[in-house]
Backbone as JSON, one array per atom type, in Angstrom:
{
  "sequence": "MYENIVVALGLGHGHGSTSFDLARRLKSPGGKITAVHVLEPVPGFVKYYIPVDHADAAEKAAKEQMSKRIGDANDVELVTLSGNPGIALIEFAEASKADCIIVGSHKPELSDYLLGSTAARVVRHAPCSVHVLR",
  "N": [[87.92, 0.36, -22.82], [87.7, 1.45, -26.09], [86.03, 0.6, -29.2], [85.79, 1.91, -31.69], [87.08, 5.23, -32.09], [88.21, 8.05, -32.95], [90.37, 10.37, -33.84], [90.81, 13.67, -33.14], [93.13, 15.7, -35.25], [94.87, 18.71, -35.67], [97.22, 19.68, -37.27], [98.96, 22.23, -36.72], [99.93, 22.2, -34.28], [101.17, 20.35, -31.98], [100.49, 17.64, -30.96], [100.17, 14.64, -32.37], [101.46, 12.14, -31.46], [101.19, 11.79, -29.13], [98.54, 11.91, -29.23], [97.99, 9.57, -30.37], [98.96, 7.96, -28.84], [97.62, 7.37, -27.05], [95.78, 7.0, -28.03], [95.49, 3.75, -28.98], [96.23, 2.69, -26.63], [93.72, 2.52, -25.71], [91.65, 1.38, -27.58], [90.09, -1.44, -27.89], [90.85, -4.82, -29.13], [90.88, -5.32, -32.15], [89.86, -3.53, -32.49], [88.8, 0.07, -34.28], [90.76, 3.32, -35.25], [90.62, 6.1, -36.14], [92.09, 8.93, -38.07], [91.69, 12.26, -38.38], [90.98, 15.52, -39.73], [90.28, 18.5, -39.72], [89.51, 20.46, -42.61], [89.46, 24.07, -43.03], [86.67, 26.02, -44.85], [87.15, 28.41, -47.5], [87.02, 31.3, -47.32], [83.62, 33.03, -48.97], [84.79, 35.71, -50.31], [86.87, 35.84, -51.17], [87.8, 33.6, -52.55], [88.49, 34.32, -54.97], [90.82, 35.49, -55.87], [92.48, 32.46, -55.58], [93.81, 29.73, -56.74], [91.86, 28.16, -58.9], [91.86, 25.32, -58.03], [92.75, 24.84, -55.32], [91.19, 23.92, -53.74], [91.81, 21.13, -53.25], [94.3, 21.18, -53.24], [94.89, 21.54, -51.01], [93.69, 19.96, -49.47], [95.19, 18.0, -50.44], [97.83, 18.04, -49.93], [97.29, 18.58, -46.59], [96.59, 15.4, -46.29], [98.44, 14.13, -46.87], [100.69, 16.26, -44.6], [99.59, 14.67, -42.37], [100.07, 11.65, -42.46], [102.53, 11.65, -42.32], [102.4, 12.37, -40.13], [101.73, 10.7, -39.21], [103.0, 8.7, -39.07], [105.16, 5.21, -40.24], [102.66, 3.69, -39.16], [99.89, 1.27, -39.72], [97.58, 1.02, -38.5], [95.95, 3.11, -38.85], [93.29, 5.19, -40.14], [92.92, 7.56, -42.95], [91.32, 10.99, -42.49], [89.65, 13.53, -43.86], [88.18, 16.59, -43.99], [86.17, 18.89, -44.3], [84.94, 22.27, -43.37], [83.86, 24.46, -40.06], [85.84, 23.23, -37.31], [84.73, 22.01, -35.06], [82.04, 21.26, -35.07], [82.05, 20.11, -37.51], [83.78, 17.37, -36.39], [82.19, 17.03, -34.93], [79.92, 15.97, -36.16], [80.57, 13.91, -37.81], [81.51, 12.31, -36.03], [79.32, 11.36, -34.98], [78.2, 10.58, -37.62], [79.43, 8.03, -37.74], [79.64, 6.9, -35.78], [81.64, 6.72, -33.57], [83.04, 5.79, -30.81], [84.33, 7.4, -29.08], [86.72, 9.82, -28.73], [89.36, 11.78, -29.28], [91.31, 14.87, -28.62], [92.87, 17.38, -29.44], [93.76, 20.32, -26.97], [95.09, 23.51, -26.01], [96.31, 26.25, -23.34], [94.06, 28.11, -23.03], [92.86, 30.46, -23.21], [91.32, 34.2, -22.99], [89.6, 34.62, -25.25], [88.64, 32.54, -25.86], [87.34, 31.62, -23.87], [84.54, 33.1, -23.74], [84.01, 32.85, -27.35], [85.01, 29.73, -26.87], [87.01, 27.39, -27.99], [87.3, 24.78, -29.9], [87.76, 22.44, -29.12], [86.96, 22.46, -26.49], [84.07, 22.44, -27.86], [83.78, 21.04, -28.81], [83.98, 18.66, -26.53], [81.69, 19.27, -25.49], [79.63, 18.9, -27.06], [79.8, 16.47, -28.16], [79.46, 13.47, -29.19], [79.46, 10.99, -27.73], [82.12, 9.88, -25.63], [85.13, 11.96, -24.11], [88.47, 12.97, -24.47], [90.15, 15.52, -23.14], [93.64, 16.75, -24.16], [96.23, 17.87, -23.1]],
  "CA": [[88.72, 0.39, -23.46], [86.53, 2.34, -26.58], [85.29, 0.58, -30.63], [85.85, 3.6, -32.96], [88.37, 6.4, -31.85], [88.1, 9.12, -33.72], [91.32, 10.97, -33.18], [91.17, 15.21, -34.01], [94.55, 16.05, -36.04], [95.21, 19.5, -35.73], [98.15, 20.33, -37.88], [99.44, 22.91, -36.86], [100.22, 21.84, -33.05], [102.21, 18.27, -31.65], [99.48, 16.51, -29.75], [99.84, 14.06, -32.58], [102.34, 10.93, -31.68], [100.49, 11.59, -27.49], [97.21, 11.18, -29.47], [97.98, 8.46, -31.14], [100.15, 6.46, -28.46], [96.58, 7.17, -26.42], [94.25, 6.42, -28.77], [96.48, 2.82, -29.24], [95.92, 1.97, -25.07], [92.45, 3.53, -25.36], [90.98, 0.53, -28.78], [89.7, -2.95, -27.8], [91.5, -5.7, -30.03], [89.85, -5.44, -33.65], [88.75, -1.64, -32.92], [89.69, 1.35, -35.32], [91.17, 4.6, -34.91], [90.49, 7.03, -37.75], [92.16, 10.5, -37.69], [90.9, 13.74, -38.91], [91.48, 17.18, -40.05], [89.12, 20.04, -41.07], [90.44, 22.49, -43.21], [88.27, 25.22, -43.01], [86.73, 27.02, -46.14], [87.54, 29.37, -47.68], [86.19, 32.68, -47.54], [83.95, 33.55, -50.9], [85.5, 37.01, -51.01], [88.69, 34.81, -51.48], [88.11, 32.4, -53.34], [88.52, 34.29, -56.82], [92.34, 35.29, -56.4], [93.04, 31.95, -54.85], [93.52, 28.74, -57.61], [90.36, 27.26, -59.1], [92.7, 23.38, -57.49], [93.58, 25.24, -53.98], [90.64, 22.93, -52.36], [91.83, 20.12, -53.61], [95.74, 20.89, -52.97], [95.31, 21.89, -49.73], [93.37, 18.52, -49.48], [96.59, 16.68, -50.78], [98.51, 18.24, -48.26], [96.55, 18.3, -45.54], [96.66, 14.45, -45.43], [100.47, 14.27, -46.47], [101.11, 16.1, -43.17], [99.19, 13.91, -41.63], [100.91, 11.17, -42.89], [103.97, 12.45, -42.0], [102.53, 13.24, -37.98], [101.09, 8.93, -38.4], [104.7, 7.55, -39.68], [104.92, 3.83, -40.85], [101.68, 2.9, -38.89], [99.19, 1.24, -40.59], [96.0, 0.86, -37.79], [95.0, 4.69, -38.64], [92.58, 5.74, -41.33], [93.11, 8.86, -42.44], [90.11, 11.64, -42.74], [89.56, 15.45, -43.46], [86.86, 16.85, -43.5], [85.88, 20.64, -44.92], [83.87, 23.26, -42.6], [84.01, 24.31, -38.7], [86.08, 22.09, -36.77], [84.29, 21.72, -33.76], [81.14, 21.25, -35.63], [82.71, 18.66, -38.6], [84.23, 16.16, -35.94], [81.16, 16.19, -33.86], [78.82, 15.45, -36.96], [81.6, 13.28, -38.6], [81.8, 10.87, -35.04], [78.29, 10.52, -35.01], [77.69, 9.13, -38.61], [81.07, 7.31, -37.51], [79.32, 5.98, -34.18], [82.33, 6.84, -32.71], [82.54, 5.87, -28.76], [85.81, 7.97, -28.26], [86.94, 11.29, -29.28], [90.58, 12.12, -28.65], [91.22, 16.13, -28.82], [94.26, 18.6, -27.95], [93.9, 21.47, -26.85], [95.48, 24.77, -25.46], [95.71, 26.59, -22.82], [93.39, 28.89, -22.85], [92.56, 32.62, -24.17], [90.55, 35.36, -23.19], [88.44, 34.8, -26.36], [88.68, 30.77, -25.5], [86.19, 31.64, -22.84], [83.5, 34.06, -24.28], [83.5, 31.65, -27.82], [84.72, 28.86, -27.1], [87.6, 26.5, -28.74], [87.46, 23.73, -30.72], [87.76, 21.47, -28.12], [85.3, 23.22, -25.62], [82.55, 22.32, -28.55], [83.8, 19.31, -28.54], [83.68, 18.15, -25.29], [79.84, 20.15, -25.14], [78.49, 18.61, -27.89], [80.11, 15.04, -28.73], [77.82, 12.14, -28.26], [80.28, 9.96, -27.22], [83.49, 10.09, -24.63], [86.0, 12.73, -24.92], [89.78, 13.09, -24.12], [91.74, 16.58, -24.27], [95.02, 16.35, -23.91], [97.2, 19.37, -23.21]],
  "C": [[87.26, 0.59, -24.79], [86.6, 0.84, -28.6], [85.8, 0.73, -31.56], [86.0, 4.93, -31.96], [88.55, 7.52, -32.74], [89.18, 10.07, -33.34], [91.46, 12.99, -33.71], [92.51, 15.72, -34.31], [94.61, 17.33, -36.27], [96.82, 19.48, -36.04], [99.04, 20.81, -37.0], [100.04, 23.1, -34.3], [100.88, 20.45, -32.46], [101.83, 17.56, -31.38], [99.61, 14.86, -30.63], [100.16, 12.39, -32.25], [101.47, 11.11, -30.08], [99.38, 11.42, -28.06], [97.05, 9.57, -29.89], [98.22, 7.03, -30.27], [98.6, 6.66, -27.26], [95.34, 6.69, -27.24], [94.65, 4.56, -28.93], [96.22, 2.23, -27.51], [94.43, 1.73, -24.83], [91.75, 2.23, -25.8], [91.38, -0.48, -27.54], [90.11, -3.05, -28.68], [90.54, -5.81, -30.86], [89.45, -4.1, -33.82], [89.73, -0.86, -34.33], [90.18, 2.85, -34.53], [91.3, 5.27, -36.0], [90.85, 8.51, -37.84], [92.01, 11.89, -39.02], [90.95, 14.51, -38.53], [91.0, 17.71, -40.4], [89.8, 20.66, -41.19], [88.66, 23.29, -43.4], [88.36, 25.88, -44.43], [87.32, 28.13, -46.62], [86.85, 30.9, -48.09], [85.88, 32.85, -49.06], [84.96, 34.74, -51.34], [87.13, 36.88, -51.76], [88.96, 34.43, -52.29], [88.71, 33.12, -54.81], [90.03, 34.64, -57.37], [93.39, 34.18, -55.43], [92.85, 30.91, -56.39], [92.49, 27.99, -57.69], [91.16, 25.88, -58.36], [93.3, 23.54, -56.2], [92.51, 24.46, -52.62], [91.0, 21.45, -52.56], [93.7, 19.57, -52.83], [95.75, 20.79, -51.44], [94.9, 20.36, -49.41], [94.62, 17.28, -49.02], [97.32, 17.28, -49.24], [98.34, 18.41, -46.64], [96.72, 16.09, -44.75], [98.73, 13.45, -46.34], [101.39, 14.65, -45.4], [100.61, 14.87, -41.62], [99.98, 12.65, -41.58], [102.24, 10.73, -42.2], [103.79, 11.48, -40.26], [102.7, 10.75, -37.84], [102.19, 7.85, -38.5], [103.93, 6.57, -39.94], [103.48, 2.43, -40.29], [100.71, 2.67, -39.76], [97.32, 0.92, -40.24], [95.19, 2.4, -38.31], [94.16, 4.75, -39.81], [92.89, 7.2, -41.75], [92.03, 10.09, -43.43], [89.86, 12.69, -43.48], [88.75, 15.5, -44.2], [86.68, 18.69, -44.04], [84.55, 21.32, -43.86], [83.97, 23.84, -41.0], [84.51, 23.19, -38.19], [85.13, 21.35, -35.63], [82.74, 20.7, -34.02], [81.25, 20.02, -36.43], [83.01, 17.68, -37.88], [83.2, 15.79, -35.62], [80.03, 15.72, -34.79], [79.72, 14.1, -37.37], [81.54, 12.15, -37.02], [80.56, 10.31, -34.62], [77.7, 10.04, -36.15], [78.79, 8.07, -38.25], [80.63, 6.11, -36.69], [80.39, 5.95, -33.98], [82.2, 6.19, -31.36], [83.52, 6.68, -28.21], [85.68, 9.33, -29.29], [88.45, 11.89, -28.81], [90.8, 13.68, -30.01], [92.03, 16.42, -28.11], [93.89, 19.28, -27.76], [94.94, 22.15, -26.21], [95.31, 25.31, -24.23], [95.1, 28.07, -23.22], [93.29, 30.61, -23.13], [92.08, 33.4, -23.96], [89.14, 34.7, -24.23], [88.39, 33.88, -26.37], [86.9, 31.0, -24.97], [84.97, 32.47, -23.67], [83.29, 33.21, -26.26], [83.41, 30.52, -28.15], [85.53, 27.96, -28.08], [87.39, 24.78, -29.07], [87.48, 22.6, -30.1], [86.51, 21.81, -26.77], [84.31, 22.61, -26.42], [82.56, 21.4, -27.76], [83.51, 18.12, -27.39], [81.6, 18.86, -24.27], [79.72, 18.95, -25.4], [78.46, 16.84, -28.41], [78.97, 13.73, -27.83], [78.74, 11.13, -27.84], [81.3, 10.45, -26.42], [84.71, 10.97, -25.61], [87.35, 12.64, -24.26], [89.92, 13.99, -24.64], [92.61, 15.95, -23.45], [95.59, 17.09, -24.36], [98.55, 19.09, -23.09]]
}
């Protein structure tokens, strides 16, 4: 059983409900679940062409999508981060003293073997246990 579980919530795929079902089964009584979505920063050469409030709007939209995925659950804290997803998740897990990260994965492609997917990076460098869902 885990006291502090981080669920990496990529909004582009459908592992959300499965991730939270697993987190609830693994959570100790009185434990905590945090859903984390990482927004990748907009490259500098693109910033000139998008509205100034784009980052705020993207964060608001991400939190709305996260809330829809979670539904009526009141046992999950929502957190959005900015940066490289793998690095940001690892840093958040370290800072929050998480003892488990649940992350979804997809079938590896050639680029994943060469560069490493977010899930692979988290598995290699996480300061705690990692559960990977496919």
